[in-house]
Each structure stands twice: as structure tokens, then as C-alpha cells.
Amino acid sequence: IGRRFIAQGVVALLFTWSYKVFPILVPLALFAVVCDRVALGRIDPRPLIATGLGIALGLIVNPWFPDNIGFLWNAIRMKILTVHFHTSVGKEWYSADADYYLKHAFLPLLAYITGLLCTDRSEWRLDRARLFWFLTATMWLVLTFKSRRFIEFLAPSAILFLAFAARGWLERCAIPGYRRRHRLHRPAAVALLLVTISGWHAWGRIYETMKYANPGDAYKQCARWLIDHTPEGSRVFNVDWDDFPKLLFHDPHNSYIVGLDPDYMRLKDPELYRKWRRIARGKEHRHPAYDIVHDFGARYIFTDDGHAAFRWYADHNRFMKQRYHDDYCHVYEIVGDPVAAYRKATGDNDPDPGSD
């Protein structure tokens, strides 16, 4: 037990360094403590202590300490503890209707329900592994109903719960033609079969999605124009936050306004975030060129082929000139001096931020 205690701490330490979702180890360790209490009638806090120490050490012995603590708290607060998202996040963070789960998550749901049907109340005390995976699968099921992205955790945990729930029945089933010492490990075989079926189903949908998606190098030519025509380190006003990964891949030459998650921009400067969103949605009709130069420090603008409202105003703004476009993206440059023009027209240093 002592060696396992140390191993759990080491695993938690390595997990904290290597995976952003490392806080999931805390409820898993808590489930282990609960399983011991139900099955053995005793409370052994060592799994929880080992996990906590490993995570704490991983957070402290870290090149980003102590900023990583704030980053972790903001991520949990913005995505897990909130009911309504304050920014436009990826659709994987939103819940889905029943039709979605019946179409795309029927195998994990079927595995979970079947596991429940294979278990009676007395068996919880006899099989800690079954109880552990039941608690784990239930946790991911609840989180999946909140945000569909957690389906990736629900699927394996539900299948493992079913494998342990049906373990007794599977062990009583003989496989003709095999000697006992050569028999397949039936729970593992069932889990592998379900994972294979689920994976095959998912692969078909992934193939269809990628078949009609924009190519991976869709922004390559726009990025090449930016590299060739901007000083190194120039700030680019990207209209949509989720264009950032492809932009950065093809153009590390420049920096960008927002990337990966606009919630961090909102937390840093709520008013600047609201102004960026108004401009990106084509709602800042009066002085967008002034705002981009004065408030964001950018003279170049990147947008994908969407955002028709923004592109319409950019095409009709005397300070914005389109320098490059193709089937996937557009690059604009701020020309002239919109700051001086605004101050001359208004006699003020800053525009009225207006309403969202």
C-alpha cells in the first residue's frame, strides 16, 4: 500500500505537468475513498492525500507558477462553474438536445444503462471496481449533459463500467475450443468490441466532417502576404478568435489580438473585449478604424470569408483598404491617419464607446 501511495502521487505530479484537465484526478481519488468506505467499512484518505500532494507539487514546481494557479481557476470558473457563457465559445462547450445524444452518444448511454441493469444493490459492496466506474461514468454523464465535449470521457468510463458490471456473467460463459489457460479475458474483450464499434461509428462522422471542411492550409496565402508585407512583430486585428491557431502556424511573424479563448480577453479588459466584439460583428459603425489603431494598436486586419457585416463596413470605410483576398480569407490595411481624422472631427481624444 505504501508503494501505491507514492505511485499515485507521482502519477498525479506527471499528470499535472502534461494535461490541462488534471483536476479530474481529485474526484477520482474521492471515488476511491468512497468505494473503500462502502465495500470495506473504513475510510482510507491516502489516495486523496497522495493525489492532492502530487497536484500541488506539479503546480508549484512549474515554470508558470504562480500564474498557472490563476489560469486554472479562471478555466474552471468560466467553463465548469458557469451556467451561461459570457463569450462566444466553441460549440463543444454547450449542451445539446436529446436528438444529438441519441444519434452521437447512443453507445456510451447504452453501455451505462446496461451496466445498471446488470447490477443489484448488494453487488455494490462486493465489487469496488464496479462501484468506482459507476461513480466515474455518472460524473461524466452529468458533465456531458452540461457540455457535449465531455462525451470523450463518458464513452470509455461507461464501457469500463459495463465490462465490470457484466464480468461475472462473462466469466461463466465458456468459449468453445479454448483451453482454460488460453481463454480470452472476456471483460476486456467486450470493452474492446464496444470501443471498436464506437470508434468505427465516430470515424465515419469525422471523415464526413473533414471531407467538407476547409483545408488545413486555407489561410496559408493570407499569412504569406502578411509575412511579406508587414514588419516583424506587427499586431494583426483578427476578427474571429478561432482563426488564431491556423494563423499562428502559418504566420508566427506577427502577433494577434485574441486567440484560443476570448474569455481571457474579457477577464483582462472587459471594455476592450466588448469593443472588439462590436467591431468584429460589424456593429461599430462610426469609428472602427480609429478603434483598431488607437485601442488595439493594429494596422492590419485578418478575417475569414464569413463576417459579412464586418467586411461590408470595411469595404466602405475610407481608412480600410483590402490588400489581399482569396476563397478563404481577407487582409485589410488601415491607411491614412484615422486617429487624427477622428480628433479633428470630434475635438475629443476618444470616441463614445456606444452600446453593444
Coordinates of C-alpha atoms in Angstrom, one line a residue:
I1 CA 0.0 0.0 0.0
G2 CA 2.9 2.4 0.8
R3 CA 4.3 1.9 -2.7
R4 CA 0.9 2.5 -4.2
F5 CA 0.6 5.7 -2.2
I6 CA 3.9 7.0 -3.6
A7 CA 3.0 5.9 -7.2
Q8 CA -0.3 7.7 -7.0
G9 CA 1.5 10.9 -6.0
V10 CA 4.0 10.5 -8.9
V11 CA 1.2 9.9 -11.4
A12 CA -0.7 13.0 -10.2
L13 CA 2.5 15.0 -10.5
L14 CA 3.2 13.9 -14.1
F15 CA -0.5 14.3 -15.0
T16 CA -0.4 17.9 -13.7
W17 CA 2.6 18.7 -15.9
S18 CA 1.2 17.0 -19.0
Y19 CA -2.5 17.5 -19.1
K20 CA -4.7 20.6 -18.6
V21 CA -7.6 18.6 -17.2
F22 CA -5.6 17.2 -14.3
P23 CA -8.2 18.4 -11.7
I24 CA -10.3 15.3 -12.7
L25 CA -7.9 13.3 -10.5
V26 CA -9.4 14.8 -7.4
P27 CA -13.0 13.4 -7.8
L28 CA -11.5 10.1 -9.0
A29 CA -9.4 9.9 -5.8
L30 CA -12.5 10.8 -3.8
F31 CA -14.4 8.0 -5.5
A32 CA -11.7 5.6 -4.5
V33 CA -12.1 6.6 -0.9
V34 CA -15.9 6.2 -1.1
C35 CA -15.6 2.7 -2.6
D36 CA -13.4 1.7 0.3
R37 CA -15.9 3.0 2.7
V38 CA -18.8 1.2 1.1
A39 CA -17.0 -2.1 0.5
L40 CA -14.7 -2.4 3.5
G41 CA -16.4 -0.1 6.0
R42 CA -13.3 2.0 6.6
I43 CA -12.1 5.4 5.3
D44 CA -8.6 5.4 3.8
P45 CA -7.8 9.0 2.9
R46 CA -4.4 8.1 1.4
P47 CA -5.5 8.1 -2.3
L48 CA -6.9 11.6 -1.8
I49 CA -3.8 12.8 0.1
A50 CA -1.4 11.4 -2.5
T51 CA -3.3 12.9 -5.4
G52 CA -3.6 16.3 -3.7
L53 CA 0.2 16.3 -2.9
G54 CA 1.1 15.3 -6.4
I55 CA -1.1 18.0 -7.9
A56 CA 0.2 20.7 -5.5
L57 CA 3.8 19.8 -6.3
G58 CA 3.1 19.8 -10.0
L59 CA 1.6 23.3 -9.7
I60 CA 4.4 24.7 -7.6
V61 CA 7.3 23.1 -9.4
N62 CA 6.3 24.7 -12.6
P63 CA 7.8 27.5 -14.8
W64 CA 4.5 29.3 -14.9
F65 CA 3.9 29.3 -11.1
P66 CA 2.1 31.2 -9.7
D67 CA 0.3 32.4 -12.8
N68 CA -0.8 28.8 -13.5
I69 CA -3.0 28.9 -10.4
G70 CA -5.0 31.9 -11.7
F71 CA -5.2 30.3 -15.1
L72 CA -6.6 27.1 -13.6
W73 CA -9.2 28.9 -11.5
N74 CA -10.3 31.0 -14.4
A75 CA -10.7 28.0 -16.7
I76 CA -12.8 26.1 -14.1
R77 CA -14.9 29.2 -13.3
M78 CA -15.5 30.1 -17.0
K79 CA -16.3 26.6 -18.3
I80 CA -17.4 24.3 -15.4
L81 CA -19.0 26.5 -12.8
T82 CA -20.8 28.9 -15.1
V83 CA -24.4 28.3 -16.4
H84 CA -24.3 31.0 -19.1
F85 CA -21.2 31.7 -21.1
H86 CA -20.2 35.3 -21.3
T87 CA -18.4 34.9 -24.7
S88 CA -18.9 33.0 -27.9
V89 CA -17.1 29.8 -27.1
G90 CA -16.7 26.7 -29.2
K91 CA -20.0 24.8 -29.6
E92 CA -18.5 21.7 -27.8
W93 CA -18.9 23.7 -24.6
Y94 CA -22.7 24.0 -25.0
S95 CA -25.3 21.4 -24.1
A96 CA -27.2 19.5 -26.8
D97 CA -30.7 18.4 -27.3
A98 CA -31.9 14.8 -26.8
D99 CA -31.7 14.1 -30.5
Y100 CA -27.9 14.8 -30.5
Y101 CA -27.3 12.3 -27.7
L102 CA -29.4 9.6 -29.3
K103 CA -27.5 10.0 -32.6
H104 CA -24.0 10.5 -31.4
A105 CA -23.8 9.1 -27.9
F106 CA -26.1 6.1 -28.0
L107 CA -23.3 3.5 -27.4
P108 CA -22.0 5.1 -24.2
L109 CA -25.6 5.6 -23.0
L110 CA -26.5 2.1 -23.8
A111 CA -23.3 0.8 -22.0
Y112 CA -24.2 2.9 -19.0
I113 CA -27.8 1.7 -18.8
T114 CA -26.9 -1.9 -19.4
G115 CA -24.3 -1.7 -16.6
L116 CA -27.0 -0.5 -14.3
L117 CA -29.4 -3.3 -15.3
C118 CA -26.6 -5.9 -14.6
T119 CA -26.2 -4.7 -11.1
D120 CA -28.3 -5.1 -7.9
R121 CA -27.8 -3.2 -4.7
S122 CA -25.9 -6.0 -2.9
E123 CA -23.2 -6.1 -5.6
W124 CA -22.0 -2.5 -4.9
R125 CA -20.5 -3.7 -1.6
L126 CA -18.9 -6.8 -3.3
D127 CA -17.2 -5.1 -6.2
R128 CA -15.2 -1.9 -5.6
A129 CA -14.1 -1.7 -9.3
R130 CA -17.7 -1.7 -10.5
L131 CA -18.8 0.9 -8.0
F132 CA -15.8 3.1 -8.9
W133 CA -16.6 3.1 -12.6
F134 CA -20.2 3.6 -11.9
L135 CA -19.4 6.8 -10.0
T136 CA -16.9 7.9 -12.6
A137 CA -19.3 7.3 -15.5
T138 CA -22.1 9.1 -13.7
M139 CA -19.9 12.1 -13.1
W140 CA -19.0 12.3 -16.8
L141 CA -22.7 11.7 -17.8
V142 CA -23.8 14.7 -15.8
L143 CA -21.0 16.9 -17.2
T144 CA -21.8 15.7 -20.7
F145 CA -25.4 16.9 -20.3
K146 CA -23.9 20.3 -19.4
S147 CA -21.2 20.4 -22.2
R148 CA -21.1 17.9 -25.0
R149 CA -17.3 17.9 -25.1
F150 CA -17.2 15.6 -22.1
I151 CA -18.6 12.8 -24.2
E152 CA -14.9 11.8 -24.8
F153 CA -14.6 10.9 -21.1
L154 CA -18.1 9.4 -20.8
A155 CA -17.5 6.8 -23.6
P156 CA -14.5 4.9 -22.0
S157 CA -15.8 5.2 -18.5
A158 CA -19.3 3.9 -19.4
I159 CA -17.8 1.0 -21.3
L160 CA -15.5 0.1 -18.4
F161 CA -18.5 0.2 -16.1
L162 CA -20.3 -2.2 -18.3
A163 CA -17.3 -4.5 -18.5
F164 CA -17.0 -4.8 -14.7
A165 CA -20.8 -5.0 -14.3
A166 CA -21.0 -7.9 -16.7
R167 CA -17.8 -9.5 -15.5
G168 CA -19.4 -12.3 -13.5
W169 CA -21.7 -13.3 -16.3
L170 CA -18.9 -13.2 -18.9
E171 CA -16.7 -15.4 -16.7
R172 CA -19.4 -18.0 -16.6
C173 CA -19.7 -18.2 -20.4
A174 CA -17.4 -20.8 -21.9
I175 CA -15.6 -20.1 -25.2
P176 CA -15.5 -23.5 -27.1
G177 CA -12.2 -24.6 -28.5
Y178 CA -10.0 -22.8 -25.9
R179 CA -8.3 -24.3 -23.0
R180 CA -8.9 -22.5 -19.7
R181 CA -5.4 -21.1 -19.7
H182 CA -5.9 -19.7 -23.2
R183 CA -9.3 -18.2 -22.7
L184 CA -9.8 -14.6 -23.6
H185 CA -10.2 -12.1 -20.8
R186 CA -13.9 -11.6 -21.5
P187 CA -14.5 -8.2 -19.9
A188 CA -11.5 -6.8 -21.8
A189 CA -12.8 -8.4 -25.0
V190 CA -16.3 -6.9 -24.5
A191 CA -14.8 -3.5 -23.8
L192 CA -12.5 -3.7 -26.9
L193 CA -15.5 -4.7 -29.0
L194 CA -17.6 -1.7 -27.8
V195 CA -14.7 0.7 -28.3
T196 CA -14.2 -0.7 -31.8
I197 CA -17.8 -0.3 -32.7
S198 CA -18.0 3.2 -31.2
G199 CA -14.7 4.2 -32.9
W200 CA -15.9 3.0 -36.3
H201 CA -19.1 5.0 -36.0
A202 CA -17.2 8.1 -34.9
W203 CA -14.6 7.7 -37.7
G204 CA -17.4 7.8 -40.3
R205 CA -18.7 11.1 -39.0
I206 CA -15.2 12.5 -38.6
Y207 CA -14.5 11.6 -42.2
E208 CA -17.6 13.3 -43.5
T209 CA -16.9 16.4 -41.4
M210 CA -13.3 16.7 -42.7
K211 CA -14.3 16.0 -46.2
Y212 CA -16.3 19.2 -46.4
A213 CA -14.2 21.3 -44.1
N214 CA -11.8 24.0 -45.2
P215 CA -8.3 22.6 -46.0
G216 CA -5.6 22.9 -43.3
D217 CA -3.7 25.4 -45.4
A218 CA -6.7 27.6 -46.1
Y219 CA -5.0 30.6 -44.6
K220 CA -1.6 30.0 -45.9
Q221 CA -1.7 32.6 -48.7
C222 CA -3.1 35.3 -46.5
A223 CA -0.5 34.5 -43.9
R224 CA 2.2 34.7 -46.6
W225 CA 1.0 38.1 -47.6
L226 CA 1.2 39.3 -44.0
I227 CA 4.7 37.9 -43.7
D228 CA 5.9 39.6 -46.9
H229 CA 4.2 43.0 -46.3
T230 CA 4.4 43.7 -42.6
P231 CA 7.3 44.5 -40.3
E232 CA 8.1 41.6 -38.0
G233 CA 6.1 41.7 -34.8
S234 CA 3.2 43.7 -36.3
R235 CA -0.1 43.3 -34.5
V236 CA -2.9 41.9 -36.6
F237 CA -6.5 42.5 -35.6
N238 CA -8.1 39.1 -36.1
V239 CA -11.8 39.3 -36.4
D240 CA -12.5 35.8 -35.1
W241 CA -10.7 34.2 -32.2
D242 CA -10.8 30.6 -33.6
D243 CA -8.7 31.6 -36.7
F244 CA -5.7 32.1 -34.4
P245 CA -4.2 28.5 -34.4
K246 CA -4.0 28.4 -38.2
L247 CA -2.8 32.0 -38.4
L248 CA -0.1 31.4 -35.8
F249 CA 1.0 28.2 -37.6
H250 CA 1.4 29.8 -41.0
D251 CA 2.5 33.3 -39.7
P252 CA 4.5 33.3 -36.4
H253 CA 6.0 36.5 -37.8
N254 CA 3.2 38.6 -36.3
S255 CA 1.1 38.9 -33.1
Y256 CA -2.7 38.8 -32.8
I257 CA -5.4 40.4 -30.8
V258 CA -7.1 37.3 -29.4
G259 CA -6.5 33.5 -29.6
L260 CA -7.9 30.2 -28.4
D261 CA -10.5 31.6 -25.9
P262 CA -11.9 35.2 -25.9
D263 CA -12.9 34.8 -22.2
Y264 CA -9.3 35.6 -21.2
M265 CA -9.5 38.8 -23.1
R266 CA -12.8 39.6 -21.4
L267 CA -11.3 39.0 -17.9
K268 CA -8.3 41.1 -18.7
D269 CA -10.2 44.1 -20.1
P270 CA -14.0 43.8 -20.3
E271 CA -14.5 47.1 -22.1
L272 CA -11.8 46.3 -24.7
Y273 CA -13.4 42.9 -25.2
R274 CA -16.8 44.4 -25.8
K275 CA -15.3 46.8 -28.3
W276 CA -13.5 44.0 -30.2
R277 CA -16.8 42.1 -30.4
R278 CA -18.7 45.1 -31.7
I279 CA -16.1 45.7 -34.4
A280 CA -15.9 42.0 -35.3
R281 CA -19.7 41.8 -35.6
G282 CA -20.0 44.9 -37.8
K283 CA -21.8 46.8 -35.0
E284 CA -19.2 49.6 -34.5
H285 CA -20.2 51.7 -37.5
R286 CA -18.7 55.1 -36.5
H287 CA -15.0 54.8 -35.9
P288 CA -13.8 51.2 -36.4
A289 CA -10.5 52.2 -38.0
Y290 CA -9.8 54.6 -35.1
D291 CA -10.6 51.9 -32.5
I292 CA -8.4 49.4 -34.2
V293 CA -5.4 51.7 -34.4
H294 CA -5.9 53.7 -31.1
D295 CA -7.2 50.9 -28.8
F296 CA -5.7 47.8 -30.3
G297 CA -2.5 49.1 -31.7
A298 CA -3.0 47.3 -35.0
R299 CA -2.9 48.5 -38.6
Y300 CA -3.6 45.1 -40.3
I301 CA -6.9 43.1 -40.2
F302 CA -7.5 39.5 -40.9
T303 CA -10.9 37.9 -41.4
D304 CA -12.1 34.6 -42.8
D305 CA -14.6 34.5 -45.6
G306 CA -17.5 34.9 -43.2
H307 CA -18.3 38.0 -41.1
A308 CA -20.2 39.7 -44.0
A309 CA -21.3 42.6 -41.8
F310 CA -17.7 43.5 -40.9
R311 CA -16.4 43.1 -44.4
W312 CA -19.2 45.3 -45.8
Y313 CA -18.2 48.2 -43.4
A314 CA -14.5 47.6 -44.1
D315 CA -15.1 47.8 -47.9
H316 CA -16.9 51.1 -47.4
N317 CA -14.5 52.7 -44.9
R318 CA -12.1 55.2 -46.4
F319 CA -9.4 54.1 -43.9
M320 CA -9.6 50.4 -44.6
K321 CA -8.2 49.0 -47.8
Q322 CA -8.3 45.4 -48.8
R323 CA -4.9 44.2 -49.7
Y324 CA -5.4 40.5 -50.3
H325 CA -8.3 38.0 -50.5
D326 CA -8.9 34.5 -51.8
D327 CA -11.7 31.9 -51.3
Y328 CA -10.9 31.6 -47.6
C329 CA -9.7 34.9 -46.1
H330 CA -9.2 38.6 -46.5
V331 CA -6.5 41.0 -45.3
Y332 CA -7.1 44.7 -44.8
E333 CA -4.7 47.5 -44.0
I334 CA -5.5 50.7 -42.1
V335 CA -4.3 53.6 -44.3
G336 CA -4.0 57.3 -43.6
D337 CA -4.4 58.6 -40.1
P338 CA -7.8 57.7 -38.6
V339 CA -6.8 59.0 -35.2
A340 CA -6.0 62.5 -36.4
A341 CA -9.1 62.5 -38.6
Y342 CA -11.3 61.4 -35.6
R343 CA -9.8 64.1 -33.3
K344 CA -10.3 66.8 -35.9
A345 CA -13.9 65.8 -36.5
T346 CA -14.9 65.5 -32.8
G347 CA -12.4 67.6 -30.9
D348 CA -12.1 64.7 -28.4
N349 CA -9.4 62.1 -27.8
D350 CA -11.7 59.0 -27.5
P351 CA -14.9 58.0 -29.2
D352 CA -18.1 57.3 -27.4
P353 CA -17.9 53.5 -26.8
G354 CA -21.6 53.3 -27.6
S355 CA -23.9 50.3 -26.9
D356 CA -23.3 46.7 -27.7

